[in-house]
Coordinates of C-alpha atoms in Angstrom, one line a residue:
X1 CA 0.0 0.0 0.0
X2 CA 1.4 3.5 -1.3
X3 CA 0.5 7.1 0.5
X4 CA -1.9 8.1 -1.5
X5 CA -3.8 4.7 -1.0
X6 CA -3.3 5.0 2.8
X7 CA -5.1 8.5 2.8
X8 CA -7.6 7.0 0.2
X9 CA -8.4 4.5 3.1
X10 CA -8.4 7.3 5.8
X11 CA -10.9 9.3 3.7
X12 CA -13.2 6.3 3.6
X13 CA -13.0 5.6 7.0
X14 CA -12.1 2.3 6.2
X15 CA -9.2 0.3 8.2
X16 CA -5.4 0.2 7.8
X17 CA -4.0 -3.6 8.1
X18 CA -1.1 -4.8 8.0
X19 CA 0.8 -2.7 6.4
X20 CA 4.7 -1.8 6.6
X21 CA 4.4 2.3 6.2
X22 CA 8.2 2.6 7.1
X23 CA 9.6 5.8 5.5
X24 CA 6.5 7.1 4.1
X25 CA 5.8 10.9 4.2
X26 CA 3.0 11.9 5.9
X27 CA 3.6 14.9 7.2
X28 CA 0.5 17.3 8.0
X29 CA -1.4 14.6 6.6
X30 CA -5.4 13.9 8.0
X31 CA -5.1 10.8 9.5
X32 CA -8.0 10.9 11.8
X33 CA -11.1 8.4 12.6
X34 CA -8.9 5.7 11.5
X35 CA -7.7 2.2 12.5
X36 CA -4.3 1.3 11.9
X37 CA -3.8 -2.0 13.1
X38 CA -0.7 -4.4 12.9
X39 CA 1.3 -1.5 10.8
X40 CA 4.7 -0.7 11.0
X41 CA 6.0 3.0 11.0
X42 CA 9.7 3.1 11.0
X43 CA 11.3 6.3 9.6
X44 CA 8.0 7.2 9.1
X45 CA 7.2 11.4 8.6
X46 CA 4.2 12.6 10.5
X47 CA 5.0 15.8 12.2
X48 CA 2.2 17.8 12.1
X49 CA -0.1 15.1 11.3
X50 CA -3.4 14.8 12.8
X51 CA -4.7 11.4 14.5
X52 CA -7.8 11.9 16.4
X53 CA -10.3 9.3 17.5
X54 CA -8.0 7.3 15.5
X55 CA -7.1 3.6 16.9
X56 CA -3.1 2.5 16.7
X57 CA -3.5 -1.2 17.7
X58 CA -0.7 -3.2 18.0
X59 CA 1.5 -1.1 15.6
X60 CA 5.3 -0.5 15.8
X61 CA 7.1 3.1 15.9
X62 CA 10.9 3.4 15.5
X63 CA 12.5 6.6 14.6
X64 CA 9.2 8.1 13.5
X65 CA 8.7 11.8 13.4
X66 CA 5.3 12.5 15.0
X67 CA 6.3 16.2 16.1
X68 CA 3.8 18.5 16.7
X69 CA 0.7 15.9 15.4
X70 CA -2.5 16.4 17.1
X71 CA -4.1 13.3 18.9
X72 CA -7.4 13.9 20.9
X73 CA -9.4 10.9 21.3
X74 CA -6.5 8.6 20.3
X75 CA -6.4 5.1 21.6
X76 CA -2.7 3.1 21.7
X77 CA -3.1 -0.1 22.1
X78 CA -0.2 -3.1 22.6
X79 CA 1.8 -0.2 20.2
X80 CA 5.4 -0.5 20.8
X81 CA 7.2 3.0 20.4
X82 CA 11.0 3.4 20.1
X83 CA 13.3 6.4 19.6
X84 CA 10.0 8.4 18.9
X85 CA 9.9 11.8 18.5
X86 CA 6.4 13.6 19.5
X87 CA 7.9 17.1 20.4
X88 CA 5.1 19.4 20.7
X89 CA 2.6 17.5 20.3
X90 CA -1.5 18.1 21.6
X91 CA -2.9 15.3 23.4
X92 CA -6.4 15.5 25.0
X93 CA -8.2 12.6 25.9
X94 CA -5.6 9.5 24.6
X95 CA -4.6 6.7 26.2
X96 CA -1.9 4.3 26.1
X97 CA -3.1 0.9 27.0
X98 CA -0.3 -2.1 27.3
X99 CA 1.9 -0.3 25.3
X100 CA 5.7 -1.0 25.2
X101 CA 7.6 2.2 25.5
X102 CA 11.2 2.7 24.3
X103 CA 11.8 6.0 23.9
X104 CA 8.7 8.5 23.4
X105 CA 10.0 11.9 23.5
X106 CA 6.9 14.2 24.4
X107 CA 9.4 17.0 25.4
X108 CA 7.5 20.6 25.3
X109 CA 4.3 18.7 24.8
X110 CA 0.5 19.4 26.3
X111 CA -1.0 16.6 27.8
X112 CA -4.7 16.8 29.4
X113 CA -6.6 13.8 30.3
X114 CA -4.0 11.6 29.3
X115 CA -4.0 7.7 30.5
X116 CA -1.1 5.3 30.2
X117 CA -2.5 2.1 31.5
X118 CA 0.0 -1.3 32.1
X119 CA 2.6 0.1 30.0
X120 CA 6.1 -1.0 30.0
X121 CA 8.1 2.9 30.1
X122 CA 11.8 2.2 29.5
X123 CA 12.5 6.0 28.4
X124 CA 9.9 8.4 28.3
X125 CA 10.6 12.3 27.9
X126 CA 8.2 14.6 29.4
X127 CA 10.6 17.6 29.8
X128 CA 9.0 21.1 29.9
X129 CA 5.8 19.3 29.1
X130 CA 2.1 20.4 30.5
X131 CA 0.9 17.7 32.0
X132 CA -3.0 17.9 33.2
X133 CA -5.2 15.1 34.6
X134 CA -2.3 12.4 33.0
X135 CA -2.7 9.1 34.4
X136 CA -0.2 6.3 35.4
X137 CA -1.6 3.2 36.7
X138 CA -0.3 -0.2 36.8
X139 CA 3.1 0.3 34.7
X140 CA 6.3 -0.8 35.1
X141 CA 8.4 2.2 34.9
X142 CA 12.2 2.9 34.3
X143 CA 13.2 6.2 33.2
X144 CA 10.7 9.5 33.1
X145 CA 11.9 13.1 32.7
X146 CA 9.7 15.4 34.4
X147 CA 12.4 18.1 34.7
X148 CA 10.9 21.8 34.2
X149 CA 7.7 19.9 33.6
X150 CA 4.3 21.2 35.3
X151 CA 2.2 18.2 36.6
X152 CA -1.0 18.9 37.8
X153 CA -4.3 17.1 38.8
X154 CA -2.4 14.4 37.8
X155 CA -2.3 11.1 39.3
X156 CA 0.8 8.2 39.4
X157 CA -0.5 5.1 41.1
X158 CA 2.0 2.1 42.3
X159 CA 5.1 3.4 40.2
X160 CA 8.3 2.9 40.5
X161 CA 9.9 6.0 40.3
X162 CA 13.3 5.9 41.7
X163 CA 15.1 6.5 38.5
X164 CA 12.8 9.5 37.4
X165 CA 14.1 12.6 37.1
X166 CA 12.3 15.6 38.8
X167 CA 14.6 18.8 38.4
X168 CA 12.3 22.0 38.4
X169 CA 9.2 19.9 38.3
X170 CA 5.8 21.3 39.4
X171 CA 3.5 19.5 41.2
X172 CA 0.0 20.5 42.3
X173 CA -3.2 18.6 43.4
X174 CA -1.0 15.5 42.2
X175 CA -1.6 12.1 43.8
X176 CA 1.8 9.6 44.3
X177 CA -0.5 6.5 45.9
X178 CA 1.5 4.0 47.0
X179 CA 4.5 4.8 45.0
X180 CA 8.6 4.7 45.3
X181 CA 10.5 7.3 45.2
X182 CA 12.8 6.3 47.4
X183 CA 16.0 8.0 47.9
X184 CA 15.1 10.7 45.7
X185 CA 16.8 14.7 45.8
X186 CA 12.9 16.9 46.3
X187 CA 14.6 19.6 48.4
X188 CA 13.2 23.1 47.3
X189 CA 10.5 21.6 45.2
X190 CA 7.1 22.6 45.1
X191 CA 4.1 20.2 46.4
X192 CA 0.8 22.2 46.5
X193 CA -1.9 19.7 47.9
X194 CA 0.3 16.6 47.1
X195 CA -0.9 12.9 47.5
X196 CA 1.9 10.8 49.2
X197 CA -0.8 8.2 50.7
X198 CA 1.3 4.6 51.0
X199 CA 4.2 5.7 49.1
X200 CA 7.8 4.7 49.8
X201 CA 9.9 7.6 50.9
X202 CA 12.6 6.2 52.8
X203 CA 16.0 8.3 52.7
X204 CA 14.4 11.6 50.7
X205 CA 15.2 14.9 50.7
X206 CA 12.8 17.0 51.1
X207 CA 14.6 20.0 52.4
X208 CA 13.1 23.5 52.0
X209 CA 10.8 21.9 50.0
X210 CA 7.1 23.5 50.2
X211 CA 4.4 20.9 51.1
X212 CA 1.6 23.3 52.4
X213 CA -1.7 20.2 53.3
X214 CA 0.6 17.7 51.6
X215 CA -0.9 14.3 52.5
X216 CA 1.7 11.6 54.1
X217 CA -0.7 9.3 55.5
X218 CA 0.8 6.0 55.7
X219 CA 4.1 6.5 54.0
X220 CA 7.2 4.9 54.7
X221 CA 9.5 8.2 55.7
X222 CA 12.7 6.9 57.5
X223 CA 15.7 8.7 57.6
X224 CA 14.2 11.1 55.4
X225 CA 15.2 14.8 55.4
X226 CA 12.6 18.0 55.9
X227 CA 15.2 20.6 57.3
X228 CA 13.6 24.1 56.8
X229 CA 10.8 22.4 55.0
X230 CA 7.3 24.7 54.9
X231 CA 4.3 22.1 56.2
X232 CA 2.1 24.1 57.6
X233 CA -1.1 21.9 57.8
X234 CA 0.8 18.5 56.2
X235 CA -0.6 15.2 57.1
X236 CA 1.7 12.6 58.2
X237 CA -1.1 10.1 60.0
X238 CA 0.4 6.9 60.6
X239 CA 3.7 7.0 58.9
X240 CA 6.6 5.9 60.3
X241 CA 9.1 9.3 60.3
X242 CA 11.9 6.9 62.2
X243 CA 14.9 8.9 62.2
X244 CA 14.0 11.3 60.0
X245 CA 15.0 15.1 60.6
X246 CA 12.4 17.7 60.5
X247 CA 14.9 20.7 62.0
X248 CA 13.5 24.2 61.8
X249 CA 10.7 23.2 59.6
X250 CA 7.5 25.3 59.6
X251 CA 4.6 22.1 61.0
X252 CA 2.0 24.6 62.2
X253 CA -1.3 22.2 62.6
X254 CA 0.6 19.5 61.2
X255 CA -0.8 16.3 62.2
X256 CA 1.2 13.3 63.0
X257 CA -1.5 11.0 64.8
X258 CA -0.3 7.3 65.5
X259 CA 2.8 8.0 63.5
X260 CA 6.0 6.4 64.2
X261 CA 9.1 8.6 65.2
X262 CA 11.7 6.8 67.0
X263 CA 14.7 9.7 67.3
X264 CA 13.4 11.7 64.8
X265 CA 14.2 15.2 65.0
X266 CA 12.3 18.1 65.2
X267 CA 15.2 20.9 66.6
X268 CA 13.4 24.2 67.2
X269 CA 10.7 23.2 64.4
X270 CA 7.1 25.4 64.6
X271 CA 5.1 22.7 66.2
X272 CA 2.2 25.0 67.1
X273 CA -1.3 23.1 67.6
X274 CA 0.0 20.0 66.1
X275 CA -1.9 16.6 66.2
X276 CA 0.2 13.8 67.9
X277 CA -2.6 11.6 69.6
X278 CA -0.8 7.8 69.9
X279 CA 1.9 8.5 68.4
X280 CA 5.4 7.1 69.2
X281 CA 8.3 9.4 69.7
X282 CA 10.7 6.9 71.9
X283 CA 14.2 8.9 71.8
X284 CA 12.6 12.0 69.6
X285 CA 13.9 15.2 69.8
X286 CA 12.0 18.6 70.1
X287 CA 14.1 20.6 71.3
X288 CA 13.4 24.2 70.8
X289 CA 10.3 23.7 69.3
X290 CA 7.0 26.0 69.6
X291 CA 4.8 22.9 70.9
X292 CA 1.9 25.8 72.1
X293 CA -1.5 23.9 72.0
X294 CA 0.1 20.8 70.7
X295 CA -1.7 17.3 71.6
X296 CA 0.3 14.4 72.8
X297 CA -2.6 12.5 73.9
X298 CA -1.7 9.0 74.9
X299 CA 2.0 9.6 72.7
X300 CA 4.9 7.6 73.7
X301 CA 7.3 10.3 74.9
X302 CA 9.9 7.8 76.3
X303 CA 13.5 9.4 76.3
X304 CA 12.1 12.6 74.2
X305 CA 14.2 15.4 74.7
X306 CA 11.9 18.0 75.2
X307 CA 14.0 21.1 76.4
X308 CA 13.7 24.6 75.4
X309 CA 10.1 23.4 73.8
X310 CA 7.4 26.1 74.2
X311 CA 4.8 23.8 75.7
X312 CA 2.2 26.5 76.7
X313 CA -1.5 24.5 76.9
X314 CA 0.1 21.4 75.1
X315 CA -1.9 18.3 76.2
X316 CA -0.3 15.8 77.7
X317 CA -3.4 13.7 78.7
X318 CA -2.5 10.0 79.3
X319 CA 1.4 10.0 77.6
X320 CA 4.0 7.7 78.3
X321 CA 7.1 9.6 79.1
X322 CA 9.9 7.9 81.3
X323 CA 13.1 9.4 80.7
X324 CA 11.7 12.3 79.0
X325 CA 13.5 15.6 79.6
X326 CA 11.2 18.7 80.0
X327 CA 12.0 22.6 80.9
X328 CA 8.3 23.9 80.4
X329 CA 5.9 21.2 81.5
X330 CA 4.5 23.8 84.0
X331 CA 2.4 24.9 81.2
X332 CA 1.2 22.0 79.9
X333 CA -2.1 20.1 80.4
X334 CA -1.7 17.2 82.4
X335 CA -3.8 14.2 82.2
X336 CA -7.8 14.9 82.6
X337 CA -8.8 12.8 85.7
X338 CA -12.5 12.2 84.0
X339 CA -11.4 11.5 80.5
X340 CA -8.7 9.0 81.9
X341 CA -11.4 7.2 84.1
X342 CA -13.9 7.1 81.2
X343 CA -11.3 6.0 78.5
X344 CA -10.9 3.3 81.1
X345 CA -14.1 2.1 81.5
X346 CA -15.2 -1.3 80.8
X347 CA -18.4 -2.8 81.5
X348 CA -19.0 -5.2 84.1
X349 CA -19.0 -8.9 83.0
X350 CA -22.9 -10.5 83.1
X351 CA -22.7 -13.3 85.3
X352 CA -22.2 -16.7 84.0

């Protein structure tokens, strides 16, 4: 099959199959409404092209020049791309289902409402790129460029992203459930409202980073680094902070209920009304802190270091706290002699 009967078949809405379109020109070319399925495009010339609603099922790219097309309501399916260049390119509304991805450059790109769906991402260029409502779920991922890219309302669920690069990324409303990025350099970033529910974060630098209402529930946050970082209202419910160092970092209203933070550090952090109900701070130390109106109810304060804190009207109803070292105490709320007995309550056994 030749170009011209290619865009005779387009025009008649009538399927492509089969075919080897290797180093065919169809650059600016309408190739819209269409199935291709089974073809090959290698050295193929579609800059500029248009694909919408068009179907690509189990087709092969390499080397093909797909700069600047247009693909709203495009559907990839089991389409293997390698060394592909899509700089520019408008996508709104296309997804990438079981796709095998060897290099996809989508560098200065706009993507909005944008799936990729158990794909196989070896190499896959998003540099610079506008990235709205894009969706990563269920793919096994290797390398991702996100540097200087804006991600937003975006969501990446169970990836792998240790190997990702995030250099003047931008991330707002974005959700990272249950993923890995452990290890990773995310000081002085941005996270407006980020989702970090479940995800691996062990050993990363978040330093300076802004995390206003970021949501840690859950995540796994050891030895990880928030030095100076602005949290003002972050959630870090039940995740395990062990040894992580939270120095000087703004954590006004923060809430760290039932996490776990054996000797983490909080040196002269901004504490003020933050939530620590059952959590576990064995060795922790909050020295210096403003802890004004913070709630310790029923913490584990064992060995804390707790000198210098500001602990005007911080609750201290029911703690555990041998060996803990205290220079304001004075001021805090003790234990609530009524709440204590009716927390321990229990109903009388019925007779036999």
């Amino acid at each position: 099959m030749n170009r011209a009967e290619v865009l005779r078949h387009v025009q008649n809405a009538e399927p492509v199959m089969g075919q080897d379109l290797s180093g065919m020109d169809f650059e600016g070319a309408d190739l819209s409404a269409t199935l291709f399925d089974g073809c090959t495009f290698q050295g193929t010339r579609m800059a500029g092209a248009d694909l919408s609603a068009s179907q690509l099922v189990r087709c092969n790219f390499v080397r093909t020049d797909l700069g600047d097309c247009r693909a709203f309501g495009t559907t990839f399916f089991e389409t293997r791309f390698e060394r592909v260049v899509m700089v520019g390119a408008q996508l709104n509304n296309a997804s990438f289902f079981q796709c095998a991805i060897a290099g996809l450059a989508l560098t200065g790109s706009t993507l909005d409402f944008v799936t990729f769906s158990q794909c196989t991402v070896d190499k896959l260029l998003f540099k610079d790129a506008a990235l709205e409502k894009v969706t990563m779920a269920s793919c096994t991922t290797a390398m991702i460029d996100f540097s200087a890219a804006t991600l937003e309302r975006s969501v990446l669920l169970e990836c792998d992203l240790r190997h990702c690069k995030f250099e003047g990324t931008a991330f707002s409303n974005v959700v990272l459930l249950k993923s890995n990025l452990a290890g990773k350099k995310l000081a002085h970033h941005s996270f407006v409202n980020t989702q970090f529910i479940g995800a691996d974060l062990r050993g990363c630098d978040f330093s300076q980073a802004r995390i206003a209402q970021a949501n840690f529930q859950g995540a796994q946050l050891a030895e990880a680094r928030f030095e100076k970082a602005h949290a003002p209202n972050a959630i870090f419910m039940e995740a395990d902070v062990s040894g992580a160092c939270f120095d000087h970092a703004v954590l006004r209203q923060a809430i760290f209920a039932g996490a776990r933070a054996s000797k983490a550090s909080f040196r002269s952090a901004d504490l003020y009304q933050s939530n620590w109900a059952n959590a576990v701070l064995p060795g922790a130390v909050l020295s210096g802190c403003d802890l004004t109106y913070a709630d310790f109810s029923h913490a584990d304060l064992s060995q804390a270091d707790l000198r210098g804190a500001q602990m005007f009207r911080a609750k201290l109803h029911a703690v555990t706290d041998p060996g803990a070292q205290y220079t304001d105490r004075p001021r805090a709320l003790e234990s609530e002699p009524e709440l204590l007995a009716a927390e321990q309550w229990r109903p009388v056994p019925l007779p036999g």
